[in-house]
């Protein structure tokens, strides 16, 4: 059995790490993004996710530079996303040292892109990023895009299933309602999603305590992405891994 | 020490180059076969499909140079697709002759286990490597490495299995070795400090 993974999610703007709430109200953190990334690697992180939240406005050069720089010191898998609109965009990130690409908006607008990236680089490279927000009227989850600004009108879970059929090898499932709140992942969403697909599922949005992370994994997440808790050093990576082991969740020692 | 990394257009060379440099060795990217024989160690990386990989090696004129280098007795390492191509044959897409440095073939990972449970292919993630037979590497027994693959190596001689890992209820050769030719299915350059440690042991062996 492959191990459950603890992932650091770094949302970036230009070369700076940022953190928001509900995917908005972004604030800059003091140091360059790379320094956080290197620190997480040295503390035993299993994987890194970089999402450039302004790539669609300013292009991906900043993200490419950050990834290249990261490969000097970071020797675990890196997923990169933000404004990936074509196979060529994906290739530019992979060539810079990323192992996988995360695609959200462009996949909603052009689902064939999922197929094209999977065909060219393998399914494992194609991470479908889903920004889900609960619709209080329908009680279902809508799939948003453009960093949580636009509602696609698609049902997030149906879209996820469709994306896996098209070739997505992994799901990055961000719940907009819980993102940045530190009140815990949306366990209902995670459980529903994990029952629908058999590719790895990364829970994202809302981790504030170590129990939040173990709860998400018990409800079906194969990996948990943390941002705030790592960036503001409220959860230590090694402490989290010890906690997960105590909860009988297998994670890598490292 | 001069470590040559073969650049035949099938791989992101940055990660493996940076990992070797981190360890403290000098990396030379080999875009043509001429300098191969001057290297102290040579690495064949690779991501992608077996037939295209072999085609690129042959078109780049690397095949004869690799075979000649292997005869010198200096260490040669294949990683991922680079490991699979060390074998006699690959069955991915169509049967294709490999470098045949280690007898055996490269087969599809099974889509189900022996009881019919679905195995998820490609096999991606951190998996244990164990049962090392070479004392250079035994310290890394039971460590976790990062895998991304849909095919696996089946050496003809079990003596060429360097270490094993599990996929569903299949035990497969995650490392193979015959004399100076070594292959890893996983990516040591993406496997954290244990991965760097393993690469260090390869360079020092």
Short mmCIF file of C-alpha atoms in Angstrom, two decimals:
data_model
loop_
_atom_site.label_atom_id
_atom_site.label_comp_id
_atom_site.label_asym_id
_atom_site.label_seq_id
_atom_site.Cartn_x
_atom_site.Cartn_y
_atom_site.Cartn_z
CA UNK A 1 0.00 0.00 0.00
CA UNK A 2 1.34 3.40 -0.95
CA UNK A 3 1.66 5.68 2.05
CA UNK A 4 -0.55 8.59 2.93
CA UNK A 5 1.15 11.87 2.20
CA UNK A 6 1.59 15.16 3.98
CA UNK A 7 1.83 17.99 1.46
CA UNK A 8 2.74 21.64 1.84
CA UNK A 9 0.66 23.88 -0.38
CA UNK A 10 2.30 27.14 -1.39
CA UNK A 11 0.09 29.67 -3.13
CA UNK A 12 2.29 32.23 -4.78
CA UNK A 13 2.08 35.65 -6.38
CA UNK A 14 5.19 36.53 -8.38
CA UNK A 15 7.96 35.05 -6.24
CA UNK A 16 6.19 35.56 -2.92
CA UNK A 17 4.24 33.19 -0.76
CA UNK A 18 0.72 34.34 0.00
CA UNK A 19 -2.14 33.09 2.13
CA UNK A 20 -5.80 34.02 2.04
CA UNK A 21 -9.16 32.88 3.29
CA UNK A 22 -11.86 31.30 1.09
CA UNK A 23 -9.34 31.77 -1.77
CA UNK A 24 -9.40 35.56 -1.40
CA UNK A 25 -8.01 38.35 0.77
CA UNK A 26 -4.47 37.22 0.06
CA UNK A 27 -1.68 38.46 2.34
CA UNK A 28 2.02 38.27 1.63
CA UNK A 29 4.26 36.23 3.89
CA UNK A 30 7.64 37.72 4.78
CA UNK A 31 10.14 35.43 3.06
CA UNK A 32 10.50 34.27 -0.59
CA UNK A 33 8.44 31.17 -1.38
CA UNK A 34 11.55 29.06 -1.96
CA UNK A 35 12.74 29.46 1.60
CA UNK A 36 9.51 28.01 2.93
CA UNK A 37 9.73 25.16 0.46
CA UNK A 38 13.30 24.31 1.45
CA UNK A 39 12.39 24.43 5.13
CA UNK A 40 9.48 22.01 4.59
CA UNK A 41 11.75 19.63 2.69
CA UNK A 42 14.31 19.66 5.48
CA UNK A 43 11.55 18.89 7.96
CA UNK A 44 10.36 15.81 6.08
CA UNK A 45 7.51 16.94 3.84
CA UNK A 46 6.39 14.27 1.36
CA UNK A 47 5.43 16.57 -1.47
CA UNK A 48 5.11 20.22 -2.49
CA UNK A 49 2.27 21.94 -4.33
CA UNK A 50 2.87 25.36 -5.88
CA UNK A 51 -0.16 27.24 -7.16
CA UNK A 52 0.47 30.56 -8.89
CA UNK A 53 -2.72 32.52 -8.26
CA UNK A 54 -1.87 35.29 -10.72
CA UNK A 55 -0.34 33.22 -13.53
CA UNK A 56 -3.31 33.83 -15.79
CA UNK A 57 -2.66 37.57 -15.47
CA UNK A 58 1.13 37.75 -15.53
CA UNK A 59 2.22 34.46 -17.16
CA UNK A 60 4.06 31.55 -15.65
CA UNK A 61 7.66 32.83 -15.68
CA UNK A 62 7.69 33.50 -11.95
CA UNK A 63 6.43 30.01 -11.17
CA UNK A 64 8.96 28.43 -13.52
CA UNK A 65 11.78 30.33 -11.81
CA UNK A 66 10.58 29.24 -8.38
CA UNK A 67 10.42 25.59 -9.41
CA UNK A 68 13.89 25.69 -10.98
CA UNK A 69 15.26 27.28 -7.84
CA UNK A 70 13.51 24.69 -5.66
CA UNK A 71 15.17 21.80 -7.46
CA UNK A 72 18.49 22.90 -5.92
CA UNK A 73 17.37 21.91 -2.45
CA UNK A 74 14.12 19.98 -2.67
CA UNK A 75 14.19 16.30 -3.57
CA UNK A 76 10.57 15.26 -3.24
CA UNK A 77 7.82 15.47 -5.89
CA UNK A 78 6.60 18.93 -6.86
CA UNK A 79 3.17 19.68 -8.33
CA UNK A 80 2.75 23.02 -10.05
CA UNK A 81 -0.36 24.80 -11.22
CA UNK A 82 -1.92 28.12 -12.01
CA UNK A 83 -2.94 29.27 -15.47
CA UNK A 84 -2.03 26.02 -17.26
CA UNK A 85 -3.97 26.28 -20.53
CA UNK A 86 -2.17 23.93 -22.90
CA UNK A 87 0.10 20.93 -23.21
CA UNK A 88 2.96 23.35 -23.86
CA UNK A 89 2.25 25.19 -20.59
CA UNK A 90 2.37 21.85 -18.79
CA UNK A 91 5.63 20.90 -20.49
CA UNK A 92 7.24 24.18 -19.46
CA UNK A 93 6.50 23.41 -15.80
CA UNK A 94 7.65 19.78 -16.08
CA UNK A 95 10.85 20.83 -17.80
CA UNK A 96 11.53 23.29 -14.98
CA UNK A 97 11.49 20.40 -12.51
CA UNK A 98 7.84 19.86 -11.62
CA UNK A 99 6.66 16.25 -11.55
CA UNK A 100 2.97 16.92 -12.01
CA UNK A 101 0.77 19.77 -13.15
CA UNK A 102 -2.47 20.88 -11.55
CA UNK A 103 -5.14 22.17 -13.89
CA UNK A 104 -8.41 23.84 -12.85
CA UNK A 105 -9.92 26.64 -14.95
CA UNK A 106 -8.67 25.57 -18.37
CA UNK A 107 -9.93 22.02 -17.82
CA UNK A 108 -13.42 23.32 -17.07
CA UNK A 109 -13.38 25.47 -20.20
CA UNK A 110 -11.75 22.75 -22.33
CA UNK A 111 -12.06 19.25 -20.79
CA UNK A 112 -10.07 17.77 -23.68
CA UNK A 113 -6.96 19.36 -22.13
CA UNK A 114 -7.07 16.69 -19.40
CA UNK A 115 -6.92 14.00 -22.06
CA UNK A 116 -4.12 15.73 -23.94
CA UNK A 117 -1.90 16.19 -20.88
CA UNK A 118 -2.53 12.62 -19.72
CA UNK A 119 -1.74 11.22 -23.17
CA UNK A 120 1.45 13.20 -23.52
CA UNK A 121 2.95 12.85 -20.04
CA UNK A 122 0.97 10.05 -18.37
CA UNK A 123 -2.06 10.20 -16.09
CA UNK A 124 0.12 10.52 -13.00
CA UNK A 125 1.25 13.95 -14.26
CA UNK A 126 -2.29 15.25 -14.65
CA UNK A 127 -3.69 16.53 -11.34
CA UNK A 128 -7.23 17.86 -11.62
CA UNK A 129 -7.67 20.76 -9.22
CA UNK A 130 -11.25 21.21 -8.05
CA UNK A 131 -12.41 24.28 -6.17
CA UNK A 132 -15.66 23.23 -4.55
CA UNK A 133 -18.10 25.50 -2.78
CA UNK A 134 -21.28 24.35 -1.10
CA UNK A 135 -24.39 25.78 -2.63
CA UNK A 136 -26.69 26.56 0.29
CA UNK A 137 -29.78 26.30 -1.92
CA UNK A 138 -29.13 22.95 -3.57
CA UNK A 139 -26.94 21.60 -0.70
CA UNK A 140 -24.59 20.32 -3.39
CA UNK A 141 -21.07 21.45 -4.24
CA UNK A 142 -20.49 23.72 -7.23
CA UNK A 143 -17.20 23.64 -9.13
CA UNK A 144 -15.61 27.07 -9.19
CA UNK A 145 -12.67 28.32 -11.24
CA UNK A 146 -10.38 31.34 -11.61
CA UNK A 147 -9.20 30.89 -8.00
CA UNK A 148 -12.69 30.55 -6.61
CA UNK A 149 -14.13 33.59 -8.33
CA UNK A 150 -16.37 32.02 -10.98
CA UNK A 151 -19.06 29.39 -10.62
CA UNK A 152 -18.94 26.97 -13.55
CA UNK A 153 -22.41 25.67 -12.79
CA UNK A 154 -20.98 22.16 -12.80
CA UNK A 155 -21.54 19.82 -9.88
CA UNK A 156 -18.07 19.50 -8.34
CA UNK A 157 -18.29 15.77 -7.67
CA UNK A 158 -19.74 14.96 -11.10
CA UNK A 159 -17.02 17.06 -12.69
CA UNK A 160 -14.39 15.21 -10.66
CA UNK A 161 -15.70 11.85 -11.92
CA UNK A 162 -15.73 13.12 -15.49
CA UNK A 163 -12.17 14.44 -15.10
CA UNK A 164 -10.91 11.06 -13.91
CA UNK A 165 -12.58 9.39 -16.89
CA UNK A 166 -10.78 11.83 -19.18
CA UNK A 167 -7.41 10.97 -17.66
CA UNK A 168 -6.83 12.82 -14.40
CA UNK A 169 -4.51 10.70 -12.27
CA UNK A 170 -5.02 12.57 -9.03
CA UNK A 171 -7.49 15.05 -7.50
CA UNK A 172 -6.59 18.18 -5.57
CA UNK A 173 -9.88 18.92 -3.83
CA UNK A 174 -10.05 22.37 -2.29
CA UNK A 175 -13.12 23.34 -0.32
CA UNK A 176 -13.60 27.11 -0.65
CA UNK A 177 -15.91 27.25 2.40
CA UNK A 178 -13.25 25.89 4.73
CA UNK A 179 -10.11 27.25 2.97
CA UNK A 180 -8.05 29.48 5.25
CA UNK A 181 -10.43 29.10 8.20
CA UNK A 182 -8.29 26.63 10.20
CA UNK A 183 -11.54 25.02 11.35
CA UNK A 184 -10.96 21.70 9.65
CA UNK A 185 -11.42 20.13 6.23
CA UNK A 186 -14.89 19.57 4.81
CA UNK A 187 -15.15 15.91 5.79
CA UNK A 188 -18.51 15.40 4.12
CA UNK A 189 -17.04 16.50 0.78
CA UNK A 190 -13.93 14.37 1.22
CA UNK A 191 -15.89 11.25 2.07
CA UNK A 192 -18.27 11.71 -0.86
CA UNK A 193 -15.38 12.33 -3.27
CA UNK A 194 -13.31 9.38 -2.08
CA UNK A 195 -16.18 6.99 -2.76
CA UNK A 196 -16.56 8.17 -6.35
CA UNK A 197 -13.04 7.78 -7.74
CA UNK A 198 -10.14 5.39 -7.29
CA UNK A 199 -7.32 7.83 -7.98
CA UNK A 200 -5.45 9.51 -5.09
CA UNK A 201 -7.36 12.32 -3.41
CA UNK A 202 -5.62 15.32 -1.84
CA UNK A 203 -7.72 17.20 0.71
CA UNK A 204 -7.08 20.92 0.81
CA UNK A 205 -8.54 23.82 2.75
CA UNK A 206 -9.05 24.29 6.44
CA UNK A 207 -6.37 22.40 8.38
CA UNK A 208 -5.82 24.01 11.77
CA UNK A 209 -5.02 21.07 14.03
CA UNK A 210 -3.36 17.68 13.67
CA UNK A 211 -6.73 16.01 14.32
CA UNK A 212 -8.14 17.79 11.29
CA UNK A 213 -5.55 16.04 9.16
CA UNK A 214 -6.08 12.57 10.63
CA UNK A 215 -9.86 13.04 10.34
CA UNK A 216 -9.55 13.85 6.64
CA UNK A 217 -7.43 10.75 6.03
CA UNK A 218 -9.81 8.54 7.98
CA UNK A 219 -12.63 9.80 5.81
CA UNK A 220 -10.86 8.87 2.59
CA UNK A 221 -8.19 11.43 1.71
CA UNK A 222 -4.92 9.82 0.56
CA UNK A 223 -3.04 13.02 1.18
CA UNK A 224 -3.59 16.27 3.02
CA UNK A 225 -2.38 19.68 1.88
CA UNK A 226 -1.60 22.21 4.58
CA UNK A 227 -0.77 25.85 4.07
CA UNK A 228 -1.47 28.22 6.93
CA UNK A 229 -0.52 25.72 9.64
CA UNK A 230 2.92 25.25 8.08
CA UNK A 231 3.51 28.82 6.92
CA UNK A 232 2.76 30.20 10.39
CA UNK A 233 4.46 27.25 12.06
CA UNK A 234 1.48 26.17 14.18
CA UNK A 235 1.94 22.52 13.17
CA UNK A 236 5.34 20.86 12.95
CA UNK A 237 5.68 18.33 10.11
CA UNK A 238 7.37 15.69 12.24
CA UNK A 239 4.84 16.12 15.07
CA UNK A 240 2.05 15.72 12.53
CA UNK A 241 3.58 12.52 11.17
CA UNK A 242 3.94 11.10 14.69
CA UNK A 243 0.31 11.97 15.35
CA UNK A 244 -0.80 10.24 12.13
CA UNK A 245 1.18 7.11 13.06
CA UNK A 246 -0.48 7.08 16.47
CA UNK A 247 -3.79 7.19 14.64
CA UNK A 248 -2.69 4.14 12.61
CA UNK A 249 -2.23 6.09 9.39
CA UNK A 250 0.89 4.99 7.53
CA UNK A 251 3.17 7.88 6.55
CA UNK A 252 6.79 8.07 5.47
CA UNK A 253 9.54 8.51 7.98
CA UNK A 254 11.78 11.21 6.64
CA UNK B 1 34.37 12.13 -9.91
CA UNK B 2 32.72 12.73 -13.29
CA UNK B 3 29.16 11.52 -13.50
CA UNK B 4 27.70 11.44 -16.99
CA UNK B 5 23.95 11.73 -17.45
CA UNK B 6 22.72 10.61 -20.84
CA UNK B 7 20.56 13.26 -22.51
CA UNK B 8 18.56 11.51 -25.21
CA UNK B 9 15.55 13.81 -25.06
CA UNK B 10 13.33 11.56 -22.95
CA UNK B 11 13.63 12.97 -19.53
CA UNK B 12 13.68 15.94 -17.25
CA UNK B 13 17.39 15.93 -16.45
CA UNK B 14 17.25 18.81 -14.03
CA UNK B 15 16.13 16.88 -10.94
CA UNK B 16 18.66 14.08 -11.29
CA UNK B 17 21.47 16.53 -12.15
CA UNK B 18 20.71 18.66 -9.11
CA UNK B 19 20.59 15.57 -6.88
CA UNK B 20 24.02 14.40 -8.07
CA UNK B 21 25.45 17.90 -7.64
CA UNK B 22 23.95 18.09 -4.15
CA UNK B 23 25.90 14.96 -3.25
CA UNK B 24 29.03 16.72 -4.42
CA UNK B 25 29.88 15.06 -7.72
CA UNK B 26 30.47 16.79 -11.04
CA UNK B 27 27.71 16.25 -13.60
CA UNK B 28 28.23 16.19 -17.33
CA UNK B 29 25.19 16.04 -19.57
CA UNK B 30 25.98 13.75 -22.48
CA UNK B 31 24.14 14.93 -25.57
CA UNK B 32 26.16 12.62 -27.78
CA UNK B 33 27.91 9.31 -27.10
CA UNK B 34 31.52 10.48 -27.60
CA UNK B 35 32.42 11.26 -24.01
CA UNK B 36 30.55 8.38 -22.37
CA UNK B 37 33.62 6.22 -21.97
CA UNK B 38 35.55 8.98 -20.15
CA UNK B 39 33.04 9.08 -17.31
CA UNK B 40 33.54 7.45 -13.93
CA UNK B 41 29.83 6.69 -13.58
CA UNK B 42 27.02 6.96 -16.08
CA UNK B 43 23.32 7.41 -15.40
CA UNK B 44 20.53 6.69 -17.87
CA UNK B 45 17.38 8.46 -16.66
CA UNK B 46 14.07 8.34 -18.45
CA UNK B 47 10.38 8.95 -18.30
CA UNK B 48 8.05 7.78 -21.02
CA UNK B 49 7.34 4.76 -23.18
CA UNK B 50 9.83 1.93 -23.80
CA UNK B 51 9.69 1.86 -27.65
CA UNK B 52 10.23 5.61 -27.95
CA UNK B 53 13.02 5.46 -25.36
CA UNK B 54 14.92 2.76 -27.23
CA UNK B 55 14.36 4.54 -30.53
CA UNK B 56 15.83 7.73 -29.10
CA UNK B 57 18.83 5.85 -27.69
CA UNK B 58 19.49 4.20 -31.04
CA UNK B 59 18.95 7.35 -33.10
CA UNK B 60 21.24 9.28 -30.76
CA UNK B 61 23.95 6.67 -31.36
CA UNK B 62 24.06 5.79 -27.66
CA UNK B 63 23.43 2.05 -27.84
CA UNK B 64 26.92 0.92 -28.86
CA UNK B 65 28.53 3.48 -26.55
CA UNK B 66 26.50 2.23 -23.58
CA UNK B 67 27.37 -1.40 -24.30
CA UNK B 68 31.05 -0.51 -24.69
CA UNK B 69 30.99 1.51 -21.47
CA UNK B 70 29.35 -1.36 -19.57
CA UNK B 71 32.20 -3.65 -20.69
CA UNK B 72 34.75 -1.38 -19.01
CA UNK B 73 33.41 -2.49 -15.64
CA UNK B 74 32.60 1.06 -14.53
CA UNK B 75 29.25 1.59 -12.86
CA UNK B 76 26.16 2.26 -14.94
CA UNK B 77 22.79 3.15 -13.44
CA UNK B 78 19.36 3.18 -15.11
CA UNK B 79 16.48 4.96 -13.40
CA UNK B 80 12.78 4.27 -14.09
CA UNK B 81 12.48 3.85 -17.89
CA UNK B 82 16.29 3.86 -17.89
CA UNK B 83 16.19 0.76 -15.70
CA UNK B 84 13.55 -0.97 -17.82
CA UNK B 85 15.63 -0.51 -20.96
CA UNK B 86 18.56 -2.38 -19.37
CA UNK B 87 16.52 -5.55 -19.92
CA UNK B 88 16.38 -7.74 -23.03
CA UNK B 89 12.86 -6.74 -24.02
CA UNK B 90 9.96 -4.46 -23.21
CA UNK B 91 6.29 -5.30 -23.77
CA UNK B 92 4.94 -1.74 -23.54
CA UNK B 93 2.77 -0.93 -26.60
CA UNK B 94 4.77 -3.34 -28.79
CA UNK B 95 7.55 -5.82 -28.13
CA UNK B 96 10.82 -3.90 -28.35
CA UNK B 97 14.41 -5.00 -27.87
CA UNK B 98 16.13 -3.35 -24.94
CA UNK B 99 19.84 -2.92 -24.21
CA UNK B 100 19.99 -6.52 -22.95
CA UNK B 101 22.58 -5.71 -20.28
CA UNK B 102 20.48 -7.72 -17.84
CA UNK B 103 18.51 -10.69 -19.11
CA UNK B 104 14.78 -10.36 -18.65
CA UNK B 105 11.76 -8.40 -19.72
CA UNK B 106 9.59 -5.50 -18.76
CA UNK B 107 5.91 -6.33 -18.19
CA UNK B 108 2.60 -4.58 -17.50
CA UNK B 109 1.73 -4.09 -13.84
CA UNK B 110 -1.34 -6.28 -13.22
CA UNK B 111 -4.67 -4.39 -13.25
CA UNK B 112 -6.01 -6.69 -10.51
CA UNK B 113 -4.43 -8.66 -7.71
CA UNK B 114 -4.70 -12.45 -7.44
CA UNK B 115 -8.09 -12.21 -5.71
CA UNK B 116 -9.57 -9.84 -8.30
CA UNK B 117 -9.21 -6.59 -6.36
CA UNK B 118 -8.46 -3.62 -8.60
CA UNK B 119 -4.89 -2.34 -8.62
CA UNK B 120 -4.55 1.33 -9.54
CA UNK B 121 -2.15 1.77 -12.48
CA UNK B 122 0.04 3.78 -12.78
CA UNK B 123 1.54 2.90 -9.46
CA UNK B 124 2.37 6.25 -7.89
CA UNK B 125 3.65 7.08 -4.45
CA UNK B 126 6.00 6.17 -1.63
CA UNK B 127 6.71 2.45 -1.36
CA UNK B 128 9.08 0.38 0.73
CA UNK B 129 12.22 -1.12 -0.82
CA UNK B 130 13.56 -4.25 0.87
CA UNK B 131 15.62 -7.42 0.61
CA UNK B 132 18.76 -5.76 -0.77
CA UNK B 133 21.31 -8.39 -1.73
CA UNK B 134 24.26 -6.01 -2.19
CA UNK B 135 25.92 -4.95 1.06
CA UNK B 136 26.61 -1.51 -0.45
CA UNK B 137 22.90 -0.78 -0.14
CA UNK B 138 21.58 -2.85 2.77
CA UNK B 139 21.53 0.20 5.04
CA UNK B 140 18.63 1.46 2.89
CA UNK B 141 16.58 -1.70 3.45
CA UNK B 142 13.01 -0.85 4.48
CA UNK B 143 13.25 2.79 3.46
CA UNK B 144 10.56 4.39 1.34
CA UNK B 145 11.17 5.61 -2.20
CA UNK B 146 8.99 7.47 -4.69
CA UNK B 147 7.59 5.39 -7.56
CA UNK B 148 5.78 6.38 -10.77
CA UNK B 149 5.38 3.48 -13.21
CA UNK B 150 3.00 1.26 -15.17
CA UNK B 151 5.50 -1.50 -16.03
CA UNK B 152 7.88 -3.57 -13.99
CA UNK B 153 11.12 -5.47 -14.52
CA UNK B 154 11.23 -9.22 -14.48
CA UNK B 155 14.84 -10.40 -14.67
CA UNK B 156 15.30 -13.94 -15.99
CA UNK B 157 17.73 -14.79 -13.22
CA UNK B 158 16.49 -14.11 -9.70
CA UNK B 159 20.12 -13.48 -8.81
CA UNK B 160 19.88 -10.19 -10.71
CA UNK B 161 17.18 -8.86 -8.37
CA UNK B 162 18.81 -6.19 -6.21
CA UNK B 163 15.81 -5.30 -4.04
CA UNK B 164 12.05 -5.80 -4.05
CA UNK B 165 8.86 -3.82 -3.47
CA UNK B 166 5.16 -4.61 -3.45
CA UNK B 167 2.30 -3.67 -5.71
CA UNK B 168 -1.00 -5.12 -4.56
CA UNK B 169 0.02 -8.69 -3.77
CA UNK B 170 2.75 -8.73 -6.43
CA UNK B 171 6.36 -8.63 -5.25
CA UNK B 172 8.50 -7.14 -8.01
CA UNK B 173 12.12 -6.22 -8.60
CA UNK B 174 12.34 -2.53 -7.71
CA UNK B 175 16.09 -2.74 -8.16
CA UNK B 176 18.12 -4.93 -10.50
CA UNK B 177 21.85 -5.42 -10.73
CA UNK B 178 24.33 -7.49 -12.64
CA UNK B 179 27.93 -6.77 -11.80
CA UNK B 180 28.50 -3.09 -12.66
CA UNK B 181 25.06 -2.49 -14.17
CA UNK B 182 22.37 -1.32 -11.74
CA UNK B 183 18.77 -0.19 -12.18
CA UNK B 184 16.19 1.42 -9.90
CA UNK B 185 12.50 1.51 -10.79
CA UNK B 186 11.85 4.31 -8.30
CA UNK B 187 13.18 7.87 -8.42
CA UNK B 188 15.94 8.31 -5.83
CA UNK B 189 16.22 11.97 -6.91
CA UNK B 190 12.63 12.49 -5.69
CA UNK B 191 12.82 10.33 -2.58
CA UNK B 192 14.09 12.80 -0.02
CA UNK B 193 17.24 12.26 2.05
CA UNK B 194 17.00 8.45 1.78
CA UNK B 195 17.02 8.78 -1.99
CA UNK B 196 20.10 11.02 -1.90
CA UNK B 197 21.69 8.55 0.49
CA UNK B 198 21.07 5.73 -1.99
CA UNK B 199 22.58 7.76 -4.84
CA UNK B 200 25.60 8.50 -2.64
CA UNK B 201 26.04 4.79 -2.06
CA UNK B 202 25.85 4.16 -5.79
CA UNK B 203 28.51 6.80 -6.46
CA UNK B 204 30.76 5.36 -3.73
CA UNK B 205 30.30 1.71 -4.59
#
